[in-house]
């Protein structure tokens, strides 16, 4: 690796940080990345990755409300069995960094990486700062480091996601927000506080896991862990979940400046991704959780979505989306200048089950067949049209699980503008005229189906193109892509 240039290029101000190449070419080309929620919370495999929070919250009727009783019944009361007691059960014996990297590459992803640290305070790298890490205990493996090595061998970019900004115990003095006093304990701390719980521990080591430390110490602990990953593993993207706005501005500026300076000194083109309004829009890359923009965006953006229908981490009885749903919603994102970050969920022993593997294989085959219409494409003047019922997402924009059909059309163009790609989000009617209901300004030379050399009959009426579709076997039931070549 190139020796870093210690001369700081970016200062710790938003004005200076806004000078970064915020939308690097590799990111525009990539279209698709994979990450995964995998950690100690994968051991109980129940409810969701928020198990470590809700196991300490009795009396809840809402989301996660059955976890407290489930934990008590299955593992014992929290006076006897705490979250850290799951760590020896997080074995990861089936984790194979080489095989995982190849799986991700074959699925069509151009970048990948783990949830480096979730809200639970357990680090998935060989940390010298956080004793609660996957190398020191549990798997006894440097999950992030081993995977990054293999991803880079496959010429893939890397991403590390951070969610630990809400680890700090912020409610020790606010009795109304304590667990047992309310079914909805203080939301800006992941582990509910109560003096009778381990979450109030002052043990020098345990308090680091449960976030019970002075705010100033926590902020340094938070920042230094992000910097440790940046320094030791050189991620191309660092990504932050909601609650980053709970970190004071000067710490956020330090974090971004360090990432930009280290990465650019290595010759990388780095990105920092954020949610809501947690970073300035001219510095970071906006991520919309489980959804997307409703129209063509002027800026590039990111969406993180699940392969599963419910939890982000593996849970018993987990169900998964149909490949057609995933692919069609991905195409919609791409047509609006979006990039997809797809989450998968390994089991605690490091198994990525066949249900997920089969979906990833289907994605990979579709993308490989249509790769000229996926990578290195750019948005058209409009994203498309159709009659799908557009549902609102929980985190802004539209849902990531919209049911599209052959009546929903999306567009893209090649970087050199020689080709236009028309995506039908369902199998078009075979041997029938398909009118493209938008103006095409360039002169059309020929029309064909991507994945086939056969030319199609077509006609122009003014600026409107009509394509004569081929036999069903010459198209793709997941999504058919027509290639329009211009003079």
mmCIF file of N, CA and C in Angstrom, residues 86-166:
data_model
loop_
_atom_site.group_PDB
_atom_site.id
_atom_site.type_symbol
_atom_site.label_atom_id
_atom_site.label_comp_id
_atom_site.label_asym_id
_atom_site.label_seq_id
_atom_site.Cartn_x
_atom_site.Cartn_y
_atom_site.Cartn_z
ATOM 1 N N UNK A 86 -23.718 -13.676 25.193
ATOM 2 C CA UNK A 86 -23.905 -14.284 23.868
ATOM 3 C C UNK A 86 -22.590 -14.389 23.089
ATOM 4 N N UNK A 87 -21.588 -13.608 23.458
ATOM 5 C CA UNK A 87 -20.379 -13.490 22.633
ATOM 6 C C UNK A 87 -19.688 -14.830 22.382
ATOM 7 N N UNK A 88 -19.512 -15.696 23.401
ATOM 8 C CA UNK A 88 -18.873 -16.991 23.108
ATOM 9 C C UNK A 88 -19.678 -17.849 22.138
ATOM 10 N N UNK A 89 -20.978 -17.550 21.978
ATOM 11 C CA UNK A 89 -21.836 -18.312 21.075
ATOM 12 C C UNK A 89 -21.776 -17.774 19.641
ATOM 13 N N UNK A 90 -21.126 -16.626 19.470
ATOM 14 C CA UNK A 90 -20.937 -16.047 18.140
ATOM 15 C C UNK A 90 -19.646 -16.643 17.571
ATOM 16 N N UNK A 91 -19.778 -17.788 16.913
ATOM 17 C CA UNK A 91 -18.620 -18.606 16.564
ATOM 18 C C UNK A 91 -18.050 -18.351 15.172
ATOM 19 N N UNK A 92 -18.900 -18.089 14.192
ATOM 20 C CA UNK A 92 -18.478 -17.746 12.820
ATOM 21 C C UNK A 92 -17.557 -18.782 12.195
ATOM 22 N N UNK A 93 -17.701 -20.057 12.582
ATOM 23 C CA UNK A 93 -16.775 -21.060 12.068
ATOM 24 C C UNK A 93 -16.897 -21.279 10.566
ATOM 25 N N UNK A 94 -18.038 -20.903 9.979
ATOM 26 C CA UNK A 94 -18.222 -21.092 8.531
ATOM 27 C C UNK A 94 -17.892 -19.840 7.723
ATOM 28 N N UNK A 95 -17.386 -18.812 8.387
ATOM 29 C CA UNK A 95 -16.985 -17.598 7.673
ATOM 30 C C UNK A 95 -15.764 -17.894 6.819
ATOM 31 N N UNK A 96 -15.866 -17.605 5.544
ATOM 32 C CA UNK A 96 -14.787 -17.817 4.587
ATOM 33 C C UNK A 96 -14.681 -16.557 3.737
ATOM 34 N N UNK A 97 -13.737 -15.702 4.084
ATOM 35 C CA UNK A 97 -13.635 -14.392 3.435
ATOM 36 C C UNK A 97 -13.468 -14.521 1.924
ATOM 37 N N UNK A 98 -12.672 -15.467 1.488
ATOM 38 C CA UNK A 98 -12.443 -15.655 0.047
ATOM 39 C C UNK A 98 -13.742 -16.043 -0.653
ATOM 40 N N UNK A 99 -14.464 -16.990 -0.070
ATOM 41 C CA UNK A 99 -15.699 -17.466 -0.689
ATOM 42 C C UNK A 99 -16.769 -16.371 -0.663
ATOM 43 N N UNK A 100 -16.839 -15.621 0.426
ATOM 44 C CA UNK A 100 -17.821 -14.533 0.512
ATOM 45 C C UNK A 100 -17.544 -13.467 -0.537
ATOM 46 N N UNK A 101 -16.290 -13.093 -0.682
ATOM 47 C CA UNK A 101 -15.936 -12.062 -1.669
ATOM 48 C C UNK A 101 -16.319 -12.513 -3.078
ATOM 49 N N UNK A 102 -16.077 -13.780 -3.379
ATOM 50 C CA UNK A 102 -16.454 -14.304 -4.696
ATOM 51 C C UNK A 102 -17.969 -14.338 -4.865
ATOM 52 N N UNK A 103 -18.680 -14.697 -3.793
ATOM 53 C CA UNK A 103 -20.148 -14.685 -3.833
ATOM 54 C C UNK A 103 -20.666 -13.286 -4.145
ATOM 55 N N UNK A 104 -20.108 -12.297 -3.470
ATOM 56 C CA UNK A 104 -20.564 -10.919 -3.680
ATOM 57 C C UNK A 104 -20.232 -10.443 -5.094
ATOM 58 N N UNK A 105 -19.032 -10.772 -5.559
ATOM 59 C CA UNK A 105 -18.640 -10.369 -6.909
ATOM 60 C C UNK A 105 -19.548 -11.024 -7.946
ATOM 61 N N UNK A 106 -19.820 -12.307 -7.767
ATOM 62 C CA UNK A 106 -20.655 -13.035 -8.730
ATOM 63 C C UNK A 106 -22.103 -12.574 -8.708
ATOM 64 N N UNK A 107 -22.507 -11.918 -7.640
ATOM 65 C CA UNK A 107 -23.866 -11.378 -7.581
ATOM 66 C C UNK A 107 -23.993 -10.074 -8.369
ATOM 67 N N UNK A 108 -22.858 -9.542 -8.806
ATOM 68 C CA UNK A 108 -22.859 -8.300 -9.565
ATOM 69 C C UNK A 108 -22.435 -7.075 -8.778
ATOM 70 N N UNK A 109 -22.170 -7.260 -7.491
ATOM 71 C CA UNK A 109 -21.787 -6.115 -6.655
ATOM 72 C C UNK A 109 -20.390 -5.625 -7.029
ATOM 73 N N UNK A 110 -20.194 -4.311 -6.953
ATOM 74 C CA UNK A 110 -18.893 -3.710 -7.239
ATOM 75 C C UNK A 110 -18.209 -3.200 -5.970
ATOM 76 N N UNK A 111 -18.929 -3.183 -4.858
ATOM 77 C CA UNK A 111 -18.311 -2.854 -3.572
ATOM 78 C C UNK A 111 -19.036 -3.631 -2.491
ATOM 79 N N UNK A 112 -18.350 -3.843 -1.363
ATOM 80 C CA UNK A 112 -18.944 -4.643 -0.295
ATOM 81 C C UNK A 112 -18.187 -4.409 1.007
ATOM 82 N N UNK A 113 -18.787 -4.873 2.090
ATOM 83 C CA UNK A 113 -18.151 -4.782 3.407
ATOM 84 C C UNK A 113 -19.163 -5.051 4.497
ATOM 85 N N UNK A 114 -18.701 -5.127 5.739
ATOM 86 C CA UNK A 114 -19.590 -5.467 6.845
ATOM 87 C C UNK A 114 -20.154 -4.243 7.559
ATOM 88 N N UNK A 115 -21.191 -4.482 8.370
ATOM 89 C CA UNK A 115 -21.502 -3.542 9.442
ATOM 90 C C UNK A 115 -20.312 -3.633 10.390
ATOM 91 N N UNK A 116 -19.483 -2.617 10.382
ATOM 92 C CA UNK A 116 -18.256 -2.655 11.175
ATOM 93 C C UNK A 116 -18.555 -2.640 12.671
ATOM 94 N N UNK A 117 -19.541 -1.859 13.048
ATOM 95 C CA UNK A 117 -19.990 -1.844 14.442
ATOM 96 C C UNK A 117 -21.436 -1.376 14.478
ATOM 97 N N UNK A 118 -22.292 -2.221 15.021
ATOM 98 C CA UNK A 118 -23.695 -1.841 15.130
ATOM 99 C C UNK A 118 -23.906 -1.037 16.415
ATOM 100 N N UNK A 119 -25.179 -0.781 16.739
ATOM 101 C CA UNK A 119 -25.484 -0.003 17.941
ATOM 102 C C UNK A 119 -24.991 -0.682 19.210
ATOM 103 N N UNK A 120 -24.661 -1.975 19.122
ATOM 104 C CA UNK A 120 -24.364 -2.774 20.313
ATOM 105 C C UNK A 120 -22.942 -2.640 20.821
ATOM 106 N N UNK A 121 -22.068 -1.913 20.114
ATOM 107 C CA UNK A 121 -20.735 -1.653 20.631
ATOM 108 C C UNK A 121 -19.713 -2.733 20.390
ATOM 109 N N UNK A 122 -20.054 -3.773 19.607
ATOM 110 C CA UNK A 122 -19.120 -4.867 19.322
ATOM 111 C C UNK A 122 -18.480 -4.625 17.965
ATOM 112 N N UNK A 123 -17.149 -4.543 17.946
ATOM 113 C CA UNK A 123 -16.408 -4.213 16.723
ATOM 114 C C UNK A 123 -16.093 -5.467 15.932
ATOM 115 N N UNK A 124 -16.283 -5.399 14.620
ATOM 116 C CA UNK A 124 -16.057 -6.547 13.741
ATOM 117 C C UNK A 124 -14.685 -6.487 13.079
ATOM 118 N N UNK A 125 -13.726 -5.844 13.756
ATOM 119 C CA UNK A 125 -12.362 -5.799 13.255
ATOM 120 C C UNK A 125 -11.395 -6.009 14.430
ATOM 121 N N UNK A 126 -10.132 -6.150 14.125
ATOM 122 C CA UNK A 126 -9.099 -6.353 15.139
ATOM 123 C C UNK A 126 -8.764 -5.001 15.752
ATOM 124 N N UNK A 127 -9.537 -4.614 16.762
ATOM 125 C CA UNK A 127 -9.402 -3.288 17.352
ATOM 126 C C UNK A 127 -8.450 -3.305 18.538
ATOM 127 N N UNK A 128 -7.587 -2.294 18.575
ATOM 128 C CA UNK A 128 -6.722 -2.094 19.738
ATOM 129 C C UNK A 128 -7.367 -1.127 20.727
ATOM 130 N N UNK A 129 -8.470 -0.518 20.323
ATOM 131 C CA UNK A 129 -9.159 0.471 21.152
ATOM 132 C C UNK A 129 -10.373 -0.119 21.858
ATOM 133 N N UNK A 130 -11.094 -0.982 21.166
ATOM 134 C CA UNK A 130 -12.308 -1.589 21.693
ATOM 135 C C UNK A 130 -12.021 -3.052 22.020
ATOM 136 N N UNK A 131 -11.970 -3.400 23.317
ATOM 137 C CA UNK A 131 -11.671 -4.800 23.665
ATOM 138 C C UNK A 131 -12.756 -5.772 23.229
ATOM 139 N N UNK A 132 -13.962 -5.251 22.980
ATOM 140 C CA UNK A 132 -15.085 -6.081 22.551
ATOM 141 C C UNK A 132 -15.067 -6.158 21.035
ATOM 142 N N UNK A 133 -14.232 -7.052 20.507
ATOM 143 C CA UNK A 133 -14.075 -7.136 19.058
ATOM 144 C C UNK A 133 -13.947 -8.585 18.618
ATOM 145 N N UNK A 134 -14.201 -8.814 17.332
ATOM 146 C CA UNK A 134 -14.309 -10.170 16.787
ATOM 147 C C UNK A 134 -12.979 -10.908 16.730
ATOM 148 N N UNK A 135 -11.883 -10.214 16.813
ATOM 149 C CA UNK A 135 -10.577 -10.874 16.823
ATOM 150 C C UNK A 135 -10.215 -11.344 18.226
ATOM 151 N N UNK A 136 -10.585 -10.565 19.226
ATOM 152 C CA UNK A 136 -10.210 -10.875 20.608
ATOM 153 C C UNK A 136 -11.115 -11.918 21.240
ATOM 154 N N UNK A 137 -12.341 -12.026 20.752
ATOM 155 C CA UNK A 137 -13.316 -12.926 21.377
ATOM 156 C C UNK A 137 -14.322 -13.398 20.338
ATOM 157 N N UNK A 138 -15.245 -14.269 20.741
ATOM 158 C CA UNK A 138 -16.235 -14.772 19.791
ATOM 159 C C UNK A 138 -15.556 -15.516 18.659
ATOM 160 N N UNK A 139 -15.657 -15.018 17.433
ATOM 161 C CA UNK A 139 -15.068 -15.723 16.284
ATOM 162 C C UNK A 139 -13.554 -15.867 16.344
ATOM 163 N N UNK A 140 -12.900 -14.937 17.048
ATOM 164 C CA UNK A 140 -11.428 -14.855 17.067
ATOM 165 C C UNK A 140 -10.890 -14.641 15.652
ATOM 166 N N UNK A 141 -11.628 -13.837 14.882
ATOM 167 C CA UNK A 141 -11.248 -13.543 13.496
ATOM 168 C C UNK A 141 -11.412 -12.048 13.227
ATOM 169 N N UNK A 142 -10.530 -11.516 12.403
ATOM 170 C CA UNK A 142 -10.656 -10.124 11.945
ATOM 171 C C UNK A 142 -11.602 -10.120 10.747
ATOM 172 N N UNK A 143 -12.889 -10.060 11.026
ATOM 173 C CA UNK A 143 -13.899 -10.209 9.969
ATOM 174 C C UNK A 143 -13.725 -9.143 8.894
ATOM 175 N N UNK A 144 -13.695 -7.887 9.310
ATOM 176 C CA UNK A 144 -13.580 -6.795 8.339
ATOM 177 C C UNK A 144 -12.262 -6.884 7.578
ATOM 178 N N UNK A 145 -11.170 -7.087 8.311
ATOM 179 C CA UNK A 145 -9.862 -7.111 7.671
ATOM 180 C C UNK A 145 -9.706 -8.248 6.684
ATOM 181 N N UNK A 146 -10.105 -9.451 7.086
ATOM 182 C CA UNK A 146 -9.978 -10.606 6.197
ATOM 183 C C UNK A 146 -10.813 -10.430 4.937
ATOM 184 N N UNK A 147 -12.031 -9.897 5.112
ATOM 185 C CA UNK A 147 -12.900 -9.710 3.949
ATOM 186 C C UNK A 147 -12.373 -8.622 3.026
ATOM 187 N N UNK A 148 -11.884 -7.523 3.599
ATOM 188 C CA UNK A 148 -11.346 -6.443 2.765
ATOM 189 C C UNK A 148 -10.199 -6.932 1.893
ATOM 190 N N UNK A 149 -9.333 -7.785 2.441
ATOM 191 C CA UNK A 149 -8.225 -8.328 1.661
ATOM 192 C C UNK A 149 -8.748 -9.052 0.424
ATOM 193 N N UNK A 150 -9.772 -9.862 0.620
ATOM 194 C CA UNK A 150 -10.308 -10.655 -0.498
ATOM 195 C C UNK A 150 -11.092 -9.795 -1.479
ATOM 196 N N UNK A 151 -11.814 -8.815 -0.977
ATOM 197 C CA UNK A 151 -12.538 -7.913 -1.876
ATOM 198 C C UNK A 151 -11.573 -7.162 -2.780
ATOM 199 N N UNK A 152 -10.494 -6.686 -2.192
ATOM 200 C CA UNK A 152 -9.517 -5.943 -2.991
ATOM 201 C C UNK A 152 -8.831 -6.844 -4.013
ATOM 202 N N UNK A 153 -8.640 -8.106 -3.669
ATOM 203 C CA UNK A 153 -8.087 -9.063 -4.639
ATOM 204 C C UNK A 153 -9.030 -9.255 -5.821
ATOM 205 N N UNK A 154 -10.313 -9.035 -5.589
ATOM 206 C CA UNK A 154 -11.320 -9.151 -6.642
ATOM 207 C C UNK A 154 -11.624 -7.812 -7.302
ATOM 208 N N UNK A 155 -10.741 -6.831 -7.058
ATOM 209 C CA UNK A 155 -10.883 -5.487 -7.646
ATOM 210 C C UNK A 155 -12.204 -4.827 -7.280
ATOM 211 N N UNK A 156 -12.680 -5.121 -6.078
ATOM 212 C CA UNK A 156 -13.898 -4.492 -5.591
ATOM 213 C C UNK A 156 -13.556 -3.375 -4.610
ATOM 214 N N UNK A 157 -14.391 -2.363 -4.573
ATOM 215 C CA UNK A 157 -14.251 -1.298 -3.591
ATOM 216 C C UNK A 157 -14.818 -1.791 -2.249
ATOM 217 N N UNK A 158 -14.495 -1.067 -1.186
ATOM 218 C CA UNK A 158 -14.878 -1.513 0.152
ATOM 219 C C UNK A 158 -15.705 -0.469 0.892
ATOM 220 N N UNK A 159 -16.583 -0.960 1.745
ATOM 221 C CA UNK A 159 -17.423 -0.099 2.572
ATOM 222 C C UNK A 159 -17.415 -0.635 3.998
ATOM 223 N N UNK A 160 -17.331 0.258 4.962
ATOM 224 C CA UNK A 160 -17.491 -0.079 6.375
ATOM 225 C C UNK A 160 -18.596 0.806 6.930
ATOM 226 N N UNK A 161 -19.595 0.190 7.560
ATOM 227 C CA UNK A 161 -20.703 0.993 8.089
ATOM 228 C C UNK A 161 -20.624 1.051 9.607
ATOM 229 N N UNK A 162 -20.981 2.219 10.139
ATOM 230 C CA UNK A 162 -20.893 2.491 11.575
ATOM 231 C C UNK A 162 -22.258 2.929 12.109
ATOM 232 N N UNK A 163 -22.628 2.338 13.246
ATOM 233 C CA UNK A 163 -23.933 2.606 13.851
ATOM 234 C C UNK A 163 -23.783 2.914 15.345
ATOM 235 N N UNK A 164 -22.552 3.073 15.808
ATOM 236 C CA UNK A 164 -22.312 3.126 17.257
ATOM 237 C C UNK A 164 -22.448 4.512 17.865
ATOM 238 N N UNK A 165 -22.937 5.463 17.080
ATOM 239 C CA UNK A 165 -23.112 6.810 17.616
ATOM 240 C C UNK A 165 -24.183 6.884 18.714
ATOM 241 N N UNK A 166 -25.058 5.865 18.790
ATOM 242 C CA UNK A 166 -26.098 5.884 19.820
ATOM 243 C C UNK A 166 -25.772 4.960 20.985
#
